[in-house]
């Protein structure tokens, strides 16, 4: 009997999702002769009865898919079936309806590509409906525990570095302080890695609350040394020591105002936003997505479920999904990235 497996992408999109879908389809078809179905819009595809799913085959996936950003299956980060936003603005628990959709799909296993939020939802549904799942980690924020890398992070960092590369010459031409605000809902991984790679003078991350006085001192000392510009990168979730809560929007603008009030510098702000998610995947993300996709299918073949494939010590391994969800991965304030930045004299906002 042909084995039927499903794949869905859930949560915010990122570069490399299509590479994962392609790898799963390829491995399932060629190694095991299974049929793969792509579920539309994450678990929301199961709200329709019959479910919204499309048969996938290698022949559909020409080489273009490997290079393509986004996800051909669609996704949503507002599709929590236990707390579903209805058109009239109310919330309803639609989990029974989704579980019924999954039963109708008659799949032997489902591969979910997601971050901690989506994987936790998928796991709850699996427990409720008693069906088998395997997870693949993706998030540009790279804050999922247990795996060293998640799909999408490398591309997001590359886009941010390219932005700094473009901002530096214009900053130097106009004697300006350029402020680049990057994504990272709770974690500063994108900001710190892009900041080091892109030659930032100041890196502000939520893990290290900043004091504006130190940022101003850094800008002043650059000026005193003869430098006519500065580059600042900050994570959207960065926060001041004195601030009770992180500012959710407009943090870059707020920082620009603070700097301009305290120095003679002219600031300009770039908010990178979703540009970091929609790019063509880097080689690293394509490789990661492909390796994780192949391994996820192999796990199903081995009969191992409720597991997430993960990248650890140059290898793909598998861990309980619960472990990955529980182990949040923030930037280590005493780790190699922060120490490297400090060693280069980059201001982290605390000294
Ligand atoms: O979690 C990924 C992420 O891109 C965060 O970095 C960002 O805060 C958030 O999603 C943006 O979500 P939305 O697409 O709903 O604006």
mmCIF file of C-alpha atoms and ligand atoms in Angstrom:
data_model
loop_
_atom_site.group_PDB
_atom_site.id
_atom_site.type_symbol
_atom_site.label_atom_id
_atom_site.label_comp_id
_atom_site.label_asym_id
_atom_site.label_seq_id
_atom_site.Cartn_x
_atom_site.Cartn_y
_atom_site.Cartn_z
ATOM 1 C CA UNK A 1 0.000 0.000 0.000
ATOM 2 C CA UNK A 2 1.258 3.479 -0.840
ATOM 3 C CA UNK A 3 2.054 5.444 2.279
ATOM 4 C CA UNK A 4 0.522 8.929 2.349
ATOM 5 C CA UNK A 5 2.298 11.694 4.210
ATOM 6 C CA UNK A 6 1.416 15.365 4.539
ATOM 7 C CA UNK A 7 3.608 18.433 4.857
ATOM 8 C CA UNK A 8 2.577 21.869 6.065
ATOM 9 C CA UNK A 9 4.377 25.140 6.708
ATOM 10 C CA UNK A 10 3.186 27.149 9.679
ATOM 11 C CA UNK A 11 3.909 30.484 11.401
ATOM 12 C CA UNK A 12 5.738 33.335 9.681
ATOM 13 C CA UNK A 13 7.276 32.421 6.339
ATOM 14 C CA UNK A 14 11.016 32.488 5.718
ATOM 15 C CA UNK A 15 13.504 31.640 2.996
ATOM 16 C CA UNK A 16 14.219 27.930 2.611
ATOM 17 C CA UNK A 17 10.704 26.545 3.189
ATOM 18 C CA UNK A 18 10.354 25.522 -0.444
ATOM 19 C CA UNK A 19 13.725 23.787 -0.314
ATOM 20 C CA UNK A 20 12.413 21.725 2.631
ATOM 21 C CA UNK A 21 9.170 20.846 0.796
ATOM 22 C CA UNK A 22 11.196 19.799 -2.224
ATOM 23 C CA UNK A 23 13.558 17.612 -0.173
ATOM 24 C CA UNK A 24 10.677 15.895 1.661
ATOM 25 C CA UNK A 25 8.888 15.148 -1.617
ATOM 26 C CA UNK A 26 12.058 13.891 -3.247
ATOM 27 C CA UNK A 27 13.047 11.589 -0.394
ATOM 28 C CA UNK A 28 9.540 10.207 0.155
ATOM 29 C CA UNK A 29 9.013 9.479 -3.521
ATOM 30 C CA UNK A 30 12.400 8.106 -4.522
ATOM 31 C CA UNK A 31 13.483 6.252 -1.377
ATOM 32 C CA UNK A 32 10.133 4.891 -0.202
ATOM 33 C CA UNK A 33 7.628 5.310 -3.038
ATOM 34 C CA UNK A 34 5.260 7.339 -0.824
ATOM 35 C CA UNK A 35 2.785 9.961 -1.951
ATOM 36 C CA UNK A 36 3.250 13.431 -0.427
ATOM 37 C CA UNK A 37 0.409 15.929 0.042
ATOM 38 C CA UNK A 38 0.973 19.607 0.727
ATOM 39 C CA UNK A 39 -1.550 21.126 3.146
ATOM 40 C CA UNK A 40 -2.548 24.708 2.405
ATOM 41 C CA UNK A 41 -2.095 27.533 4.959
ATOM 42 C CA UNK A 42 -0.684 25.465 7.813
ATOM 43 C CA UNK A 43 -3.198 23.582 9.941
ATOM 44 C CA UNK A 44 -5.907 25.944 8.632
ATOM 45 C CA UNK A 45 -5.980 23.752 5.506
ATOM 46 C CA UNK A 46 -7.752 21.132 7.619
ATOM 47 C CA UNK A 47 -10.630 23.494 8.416
ATOM 48 C CA UNK A 48 -12.114 22.694 5.022
ATOM 49 C CA UNK A 49 -13.779 19.315 4.604
ATOM 50 C CA UNK A 50 -12.433 17.802 2.413
ATOM 51 C CA UNK A 51 -9.107 19.345 3.499
ATOM 52 C CA UNK A 52 -7.264 21.754 1.256
ATOM 53 C CA UNK A 53 -4.310 19.685 0.140
ATOM 54 C CA UNK A 54 -2.455 19.158 -3.092
ATOM 55 C CA UNK A 55 -0.543 16.087 -4.252
ATOM 56 C CA UNK A 56 3.163 16.930 -4.613
ATOM 57 C CA UNK A 57 5.583 15.162 -6.929
ATOM 58 C CA UNK A 58 9.203 15.571 -7.924
ATOM 59 C CA UNK A 59 8.125 16.404 -11.443
ATOM 60 C CA UNK A 60 6.349 19.529 -10.142
ATOM 61 C CA UNK A 61 9.476 20.699 -8.396
ATOM 62 C CA UNK A 62 11.855 21.897 -11.011
ATOM 63 C CA UNK A 63 15.103 23.439 -9.915
ATOM 64 C CA UNK A 64 13.370 26.803 -9.477
ATOM 65 C CA UNK A 65 11.738 25.730 -6.255
ATOM 66 C CA UNK A 66 15.053 25.394 -4.471
ATOM 67 C CA UNK A 67 15.799 29.038 -5.180
ATOM 68 C CA UNK A 68 12.380 30.457 -4.379
ATOM 69 C CA UNK A 69 11.552 32.396 -1.195
ATOM 70 C CA UNK A 70 8.228 32.022 0.641
ATOM 71 C CA UNK A 71 6.256 28.790 0.698
ATOM 72 C CA UNK A 72 4.247 27.336 -2.185
ATOM 73 C CA UNK A 73 1.825 25.934 0.398
ATOM 74 C CA UNK A 74 1.038 29.243 2.078
ATOM 75 C CA UNK A 75 1.206 29.752 5.827
ATOM 76 C CA UNK A 76 -0.315 31.757 8.636
ATOM 77 C CA UNK A 77 0.808 32.987 12.028
ATOM 78 C CA UNK A 78 -2.766 33.680 13.084
ATOM 79 C CA UNK A 79 -4.159 30.180 12.727
ATOM 80 C CA UNK A 80 -4.176 28.869 16.300
ATOM 81 C CA UNK A 81 -7.122 26.434 16.059
ATOM 82 C CA UNK A 82 -7.595 26.489 19.835
ATOM 83 C CA UNK A 83 -8.058 30.274 19.704
ATOM 84 C CA UNK A 84 -9.040 31.046 16.135
ATOM 85 C CA UNK A 85 -9.741 34.604 15.003
ATOM 86 C CA UNK A 86 -13.138 34.634 13.273
ATOM 87 C CA UNK A 87 -14.138 37.173 10.593
ATOM 88 C CA UNK A 88 -16.345 38.999 13.120
ATOM 89 C CA UNK A 89 -13.363 39.547 15.445
ATOM 90 C CA UNK A 90 -14.375 36.915 18.004
ATOM 91 C CA UNK A 91 -12.234 33.879 18.930
ATOM 92 C CA UNK A 92 -13.391 30.261 18.760
ATOM 93 C CA UNK A 93 -11.907 26.858 19.518
ATOM 94 C CA UNK A 94 -11.885 25.112 16.116
ATOM 95 C CA UNK A 95 -9.597 22.258 17.132
ATOM 96 C CA UNK A 96 -12.332 19.603 16.774
ATOM 97 C CA UNK A 97 -12.982 20.736 13.224
ATOM 98 C CA UNK A 98 -9.250 20.599 12.384
ATOM 99 C CA UNK A 99 -8.898 17.137 13.919
ATOM 100 C CA UNK A 100 -11.854 15.964 11.823
ATOM 101 C CA UNK A 101 -10.154 17.447 8.730
ATOM 102 C CA UNK A 102 -6.968 15.563 9.561
ATOM 103 C CA UNK A 103 -8.945 12.318 9.900
ATOM 104 C CA UNK A 104 -10.551 12.919 6.510
ATOM 105 C CA UNK A 105 -7.105 13.517 4.970
ATOM 106 C CA UNK A 106 -6.225 9.948 5.937
ATOM 107 C CA UNK A 107 -2.494 10.632 6.192
ATOM 108 C CA UNK A 108 -0.075 8.190 7.803
ATOM 109 C CA UNK A 109 2.031 11.045 9.198
ATOM 110 C CA UNK A 110 2.379 14.818 8.946
ATOM 111 C CA UNK A 111 5.596 16.814 8.725
ATOM 112 C CA UNK A 112 5.180 20.288 10.222
ATOM 113 C CA UNK A 113 7.703 22.995 9.391
ATOM 114 C CA UNK A 114 7.450 25.678 12.049
ATOM 115 C CA UNK A 115 8.815 27.633 14.995
ATOM 116 C CA UNK A 116 8.058 27.084 18.680
ATOM 117 C CA UNK A 117 4.507 28.504 18.536
ATOM 118 C CA UNK A 118 3.361 26.474 15.527
ATOM 119 C CA UNK A 119 5.056 23.289 16.666
ATOM 120 C CA UNK A 120 3.413 23.541 20.041
ATOM 121 C CA UNK A 121 -0.015 23.924 18.364
ATOM 122 C CA UNK A 122 0.653 21.029 15.997
ATOM 123 C CA UNK A 123 1.692 18.857 18.912
ATOM 124 C CA UNK A 124 -1.486 19.652 20.864
ATOM 125 C CA UNK A 125 -3.574 18.768 17.794
ATOM 126 C CA UNK A 126 -1.642 15.522 17.340
ATOM 127 C CA UNK A 127 -2.325 14.559 20.928
ATOM 128 C CA UNK A 128 -5.987 15.465 20.634
ATOM 129 C CA UNK A 129 -6.515 13.573 17.374
ATOM 130 C CA UNK A 130 -3.963 10.815 18.041
ATOM 131 C CA UNK A 131 -2.008 11.250 14.818
ATOM 132 C CA UNK A 132 1.680 11.079 14.037
ATOM 133 C CA UNK A 133 3.914 14.090 13.492
ATOM 134 C CA UNK A 134 7.535 14.952 12.782
ATOM 135 C CA UNK A 135 8.789 18.548 12.946
ATOM 136 C CA UNK A 136 11.316 20.622 11.023
ATOM 137 C CA UNK A 137 12.533 23.857 12.694
ATOM 138 C CA UNK A 138 12.224 27.192 10.917
ATOM 139 C CA UNK A 139 12.403 30.727 12.215
ATOM 140 C CA UNK A 140 14.416 33.713 11.091
ATOM 141 C CA UNK A 141 14.746 34.597 14.789
ATOM 142 C CA UNK A 142 16.796 31.396 15.428
ATOM 143 C CA UNK A 143 15.408 31.238 18.952
ATOM 144 C CA UNK A 144 14.198 27.653 18.920
ATOM 145 C CA UNK A 145 15.994 25.519 21.479
ATOM 146 C CA UNK A 146 18.031 22.378 20.855
ATOM 147 C CA UNK A 147 18.818 23.094 17.210
ATOM 148 C CA UNK A 148 21.833 25.295 16.524
ATOM 149 C CA UNK A 149 20.264 26.567 13.324
ATOM 150 C CA UNK A 150 16.720 26.976 12.061
ATOM 151 C CA UNK A 151 15.699 27.416 8.432
ATOM 152 C CA UNK A 152 15.532 31.093 7.404
ATOM 153 C CA UNK A 153 18.039 32.532 9.858
ATOM 154 C CA UNK A 154 21.035 32.538 7.528
ATOM 155 C CA UNK A 155 19.083 34.368 4.825
ATOM 156 C CA UNK A 156 17.746 36.961 7.258
ATOM 157 C CA UNK A 157 21.284 37.661 8.498
ATOM 158 C CA UNK A 158 22.552 37.957 4.914
ATOM 159 C CA UNK A 159 19.861 40.464 4.028
ATOM 160 C CA UNK A 160 20.700 42.540 7.106
ATOM 161 C CA UNK A 161 24.424 42.449 6.295
ATOM 162 C CA UNK A 162 23.705 43.575 2.752
ATOM 163 C CA UNK A 163 21.675 46.454 4.182
ATOM 164 C CA UNK A 164 24.644 47.531 6.349
ATOM 165 C CA UNK A 165 26.909 47.251 3.286
ATOM 166 C CA UNK A 166 24.593 49.639 1.480
ATOM 167 C CA UNK A 167 24.178 51.997 4.420
ATOM 168 C CA UNK A 168 27.886 52.445 5.147
ATOM 169 C CA UNK A 169 28.843 54.374 1.972
ATOM 170 C CA UNK A 170 25.858 56.695 2.207
ATOM 171 C CA UNK A 171 26.509 57.216 5.935
ATOM 172 C CA UNK A 172 30.126 58.149 5.180
ATOM 173 C CA UNK A 173 29.098 60.438 2.304
ATOM 174 C CA UNK A 174 26.675 62.429 4.447
ATOM 175 C CA UNK A 175 28.374 62.337 7.870
ATOM 176 C CA UNK A 176 25.404 60.478 9.362
ATOM 177 C CA UNK A 177 24.518 57.963 11.998
ATOM 178 C CA UNK A 178 22.610 55.182 10.272
ATOM 179 C CA UNK A 179 20.267 53.103 12.405
ATOM 180 C CA UNK A 180 19.168 49.722 11.057
ATOM 181 C CA UNK A 181 16.251 48.027 12.839
ATOM 182 C CA UNK A 182 16.058 44.298 12.207
ATOM 183 C CA UNK A 183 13.583 41.565 13.178
ATOM 184 C CA UNK A 184 13.777 39.304 16.190
ATOM 185 C CA UNK A 185 10.521 39.210 18.127
ATOM 186 C CA UNK A 186 12.231 38.279 21.405
ATOM 187 C CA UNK A 187 15.844 37.476 20.538
ATOM 188 C CA UNK A 188 18.803 39.412 19.151
ATOM 189 C CA UNK A 189 20.477 36.717 17.022
ATOM 190 C CA UNK A 190 19.926 38.500 13.696
ATOM 191 C CA UNK A 191 21.138 41.831 15.086
ATOM 192 C CA UNK A 192 24.317 40.511 16.652
ATOM 193 C CA UNK A 193 25.414 38.273 13.782
ATOM 194 C CA UNK A 194 24.600 40.866 11.119
ATOM 195 C CA UNK A 195 26.182 43.583 13.241
ATOM 196 C CA UNK A 196 29.473 41.721 13.489
ATOM 197 C CA UNK A 197 29.471 40.748 9.799
ATOM 198 C CA UNK A 198 28.384 44.207 8.655
ATOM 199 C CA UNK A 199 30.820 46.254 10.738
ATOM 200 C CA UNK A 200 28.323 47.905 13.071
ATOM 201 C CA UNK A 201 29.642 50.266 15.749
ATOM 202 C CA UNK A 202 26.718 49.678 18.096
ATOM 203 C CA UNK A 203 24.591 46.515 18.452
ATOM 204 C CA UNK A 204 21.502 46.590 20.648
ATOM 205 C CA UNK A 205 19.741 43.341 21.533
ATOM 206 C CA UNK A 206 16.950 42.525 24.011
ATOM 207 C CA UNK A 207 19.240 40.236 25.998
ATOM 208 C CA UNK A 208 21.410 43.248 26.960
ATOM 209 C CA UNK A 209 19.267 46.266 27.917
ATOM 210 C CA UNK A 210 20.962 49.455 26.764
ATOM 211 C CA UNK A 211 21.677 52.793 28.359
ATOM 212 C CA UNK A 212 21.474 55.659 25.863
ATOM 213 C CA UNK A 213 24.437 57.338 27.602
ATOM 214 C CA UNK A 214 26.754 54.514 26.447
ATOM 215 C CA UNK A 215 25.460 54.690 22.876
ATOM 216 C CA UNK A 216 26.050 58.442 22.827
ATOM 217 C CA UNK A 217 29.567 58.010 24.274
ATOM 218 C CA UNK A 218 30.416 55.562 21.513
ATOM 219 C CA UNK A 219 29.252 57.936 18.806
ATOM 220 C CA UNK A 220 31.191 60.765 20.414
ATOM 221 C CA UNK A 221 34.372 58.697 20.676
ATOM 222 C CA UNK A 222 34.104 57.717 16.995
ATOM 223 C CA UNK A 223 33.779 61.388 16.128
ATOM 224 C CA UNK A 224 36.761 62.287 18.333
ATOM 225 C CA UNK A 225 38.822 59.650 16.529
ATOM 226 C CA UNK A 226 38.085 61.319 13.202
ATOM 227 C CA UNK A 227 35.287 59.058 11.944
ATOM 228 C CA UNK A 228 32.466 61.020 10.350
ATOM 229 C CA UNK A 229 29.743 58.366 10.523
ATOM 230 C CA UNK A 230 28.436 55.491 12.636
ATOM 231 C CA UNK A 231 26.395 52.343 12.034
ATOM 232 C CA UNK A 232 23.922 51.133 14.638
ATOM 233 C CA UNK A 233 21.950 47.899 14.335
ATOM 234 C CA UNK A 234 19.194 47.099 16.767
ATOM 235 C CA UNK A 235 16.759 44.247 17.189
ATOM 236 C CA UNK A 236 13.089 45.219 17.127
ATOM 237 C CA UNK A 237 12.802 43.875 20.692
ATOM 238 C CA UNK A 238 15.786 45.798 22.112
ATOM 239 C CA UNK A 239 14.997 47.721 25.286
ATOM 240 C CA UNK A 240 16.463 50.387 27.489
ATOM 241 C CA UNK A 241 17.667 49.633 30.999
ATOM 242 C CA UNK A 242 15.246 52.267 32.243
ATOM 243 C CA UNK A 243 12.319 51.127 30.051
ATOM 244 C CA UNK A 244 9.814 48.849 31.744
ATOM 245 C CA UNK A 245 8.756 47.205 28.474
ATOM 246 C CA UNK A 246 10.414 46.998 25.066
ATOM 247 C CA UNK A 247 8.952 49.462 22.561
ATOM 248 C CA UNK A 248 7.068 47.327 20.056
ATOM 249 C CA UNK A 249 7.129 49.687 17.101
ATOM 250 C CA UNK A 250 9.255 52.623 16.131
ATOM 251 C CA UNK A 251 12.216 51.707 18.299
ATOM 252 C CA UNK A 252 14.685 52.848 15.615
ATOM 253 C CA UNK A 253 12.983 56.257 15.403
ATOM 254 C CA UNK A 254 12.991 56.584 19.168
ATOM 255 C CA UNK A 255 16.700 55.848 19.281
ATOM 256 C CA UNK A 256 17.379 58.376 16.496
ATOM 257 C CA UNK A 257 15.561 61.053 18.489
ATOM 258 C CA UNK A 258 17.542 60.207 21.630
ATOM 259 C CA UNK A 259 20.866 60.373 19.738
ATOM 260 C CA UNK A 260 20.001 63.628 17.954
ATOM 261 C CA UNK A 261 18.934 65.258 21.223
ATOM 262 C CA UNK A 262 22.240 64.378 22.879
ATOM 263 C CA UNK A 263 24.737 64.846 20.010
ATOM 264 C CA UNK A 264 25.124 66.979 16.915
ATOM 265 C CA UNK A 265 24.745 63.861 14.765
ATOM 266 C CA UNK A 266 22.168 63.582 12.016
ATOM 267 C CA UNK A 267 20.432 60.199 12.079
ATOM 268 C CA UNK A 268 18.513 58.209 9.496
ATOM 269 C CA UNK A 269 16.536 55.065 10.242
ATOM 270 C CA UNK A 270 15.967 51.993 8.072
ATOM 271 C CA UNK A 271 13.449 49.408 9.254
ATOM 272 C CA UNK A 272 14.220 46.239 7.344
ATOM 273 C CA UNK A 273 11.050 44.332 8.238
ATOM 274 C CA UNK A 274 9.778 41.544 6.019
ATOM 275 C CA UNK A 275 12.536 42.056 3.449
ATOM 276 C CA UNK A 276 14.467 39.686 5.739
ATOM 277 C CA UNK A 277 11.901 36.940 5.276
ATOM 278 C CA UNK A 278 11.094 37.086 1.583
ATOM 279 C CA UNK A 279 14.540 36.772 0.072
ATOM 280 C CA UNK A 280 15.993 34.038 -2.087
ATOM 281 C CA UNK A 281 17.479 31.519 0.386
ATOM 282 C CA UNK A 282 21.219 31.533 0.963
ATOM 283 C CA UNK A 283 23.202 28.398 0.155
ATOM 284 C CA UNK A 284 23.346 27.636 3.900
ATOM 285 C CA UNK A 285 19.558 27.742 4.247
ATOM 286 C CA UNK A 286 19.061 25.579 1.153
ATOM 287 C CA UNK A 287 21.500 22.985 2.492
ATOM 288 C CA UNK A 288 20.002 23.017 5.989
ATOM 289 C CA UNK A 289 16.435 22.740 4.664
ATOM 290 C CA UNK A 290 17.397 19.896 2.349
ATOM 291 C CA UNK A 291 19.268 17.909 5.007
ATOM 292 C CA UNK A 292 16.462 18.381 7.566
ATOM 293 C CA UNK A 293 13.784 17.474 4.993
ATOM 294 C CA UNK A 294 15.485 14.212 4.050
ATOM 295 C CA UNK A 295 15.997 13.240 7.695
ATOM 296 C CA UNK A 296 12.378 14.016 8.595
ATOM 297 C CA UNK A 297 11.145 11.512 6.005
ATOM 298 C CA UNK A 298 13.651 8.938 7.240
ATOM 299 C CA UNK A 299 12.282 9.357 10.775
ATOM 300 C CA UNK A 300 8.803 8.452 9.547
ATOM 301 C CA UNK A 301 10.261 5.412 7.827
ATOM 302 C CA UNK A 302 11.870 4.395 11.128
ATOM 303 C CA UNK A 303 8.535 4.851 12.914
ATOM 304 C CA UNK A 304 9.864 7.649 15.140
ATOM 305 C CA UNK A 305 7.253 10.310 15.857
ATOM 306 C CA UNK A 306 6.717 13.377 18.031
ATOM 307 C CA UNK A 307 10.332 14.238 17.199
ATOM 308 C CA UNK A 308 11.948 17.299 15.676
ATOM 309 C CA UNK A 309 14.945 17.096 13.380
ATOM 310 C CA UNK A 310 17.727 19.390 14.567
ATOM 311 C CA UNK A 311 21.174 20.585 13.573
ATOM 312 C CA UNK A 312 23.800 19.843 16.235
ATOM 313 C CA UNK A 313 27.587 19.564 15.949
ATOM 314 C CA UNK A 314 27.608 19.480 12.145
ATOM 315 C CA UNK A 315 25.014 16.727 12.014
ATOM 316 C CA UNK A 316 21.289 16.221 11.776
ATOM 317 C CA UNK A 317 19.847 14.548 14.859
ATOM 318 C CA UNK A 318 16.342 14.137 16.246
ATOM 319 C CA UNK A 319 14.989 15.284 19.605
ATOM 320 C CA UNK A 320 11.561 15.250 21.282
ATOM 321 C CA UNK A 321 9.496 18.184 19.964
ATOM 322 C CA UNK A 322 8.629 19.101 23.539
ATOM 323 C CA UNK A 323 12.300 19.497 24.422
ATOM 324 C CA UNK A 324 12.819 21.901 21.514
ATOM 325 C CA UNK A 325 9.780 23.983 22.412
ATOM 326 C CA UNK A 326 10.753 24.220 26.070
ATOM 327 C CA UNK A 327 14.412 25.116 25.527
ATOM 328 C CA UNK A 328 14.237 28.737 24.394
ATOM 329 C CA UNK A 329 17.418 29.925 22.727
ATOM 330 C CA UNK A 330 18.279 33.537 23.530
ATOM 331 C CA UNK A 331 21.604 35.167 22.690
ATOM 332 C CA UNK A 332 24.125 34.036 25.306
ATOM 333 C CA UNK A 333 25.349 37.260 26.902
ATOM 334 C CA UNK A 334 28.630 35.549 27.821
ATOM 335 C CA UNK A 335 28.863 33.622 24.555
ATOM 336 C CA UNK A 336 31.130 33.824 21.541
ATOM 337 C CA UNK A 337 29.063 36.383 19.582
ATOM 338 C CA UNK A 338 28.827 38.924 22.400
ATOM 339 C CA UNK A 339 32.475 38.397 23.369
ATOM 340 C CA UNK A 340 33.573 38.813 19.756
ATOM 341 C CA UNK A 341 31.589 42.012 19.395
ATOM 342 C CA UNK A 342 33.028 43.429 22.604
ATOM 343 C CA UNK A 343 36.566 42.423 21.556
ATOM 344 C CA UNK A 344 36.145 44.576 18.452
ATOM 345 C CA UNK A 345 35.105 47.561 20.521
ATOM 346 C CA UNK A 346 31.492 47.332 19.387
ATOM 347 C CA UNK A 347 29.192 49.044 21.897
ATOM 348 C CA UNK A 348 26.540 46.622 23.193
ATOM 349 C CA UNK A 349 24.767 49.434 25.013
ATOM 350 C CA UNK A 350 25.714 48.423 28.547
ATOM 351 C CA UNK A 351 29.226 49.934 28.767
HETATM 352 O O1 LIG B 1 8.993 35.259 14.201
HETATM 353 C C1 LIG B 1 9.381 35.706 12.954
HETATM 354 C C2 LIG B 1 9.063 37.164 12.775
HETATM 355 O O2 LIG B 1 9.522 37.563 11.506
HETATM 356 C C3 LIG B 1 9.614 38.078 13.863
HETATM 357 O O3 LIG B 1 10.994 38.349 13.678
HETATM 358 C C4 LIG B 1 8.726 39.283 13.726
HETATM 359 O O4 LIG B 1 8.635 39.982 14.936
HETATM 360 C C5 LIG B 1 7.408 38.667 13.364
HETATM 361 O O5 LIG B 1 7.659 37.396 12.812
HETATM 362 C C6 LIG B 1 6.587 39.483 12.385
HETATM 363 O O6 LIG B 1 5.348 38.888 12.216
HETATM 364 P P1 LIG B 1 4.273 39.376 11.141
HETATM 365 O O7 LIG B 1 4.587 38.677 9.835
HETATM 366 O O8 LIG B 1 2.971 38.968 11.705
HETATM 367 O O9 LIG B 1 4.420 40.857 10.979
#
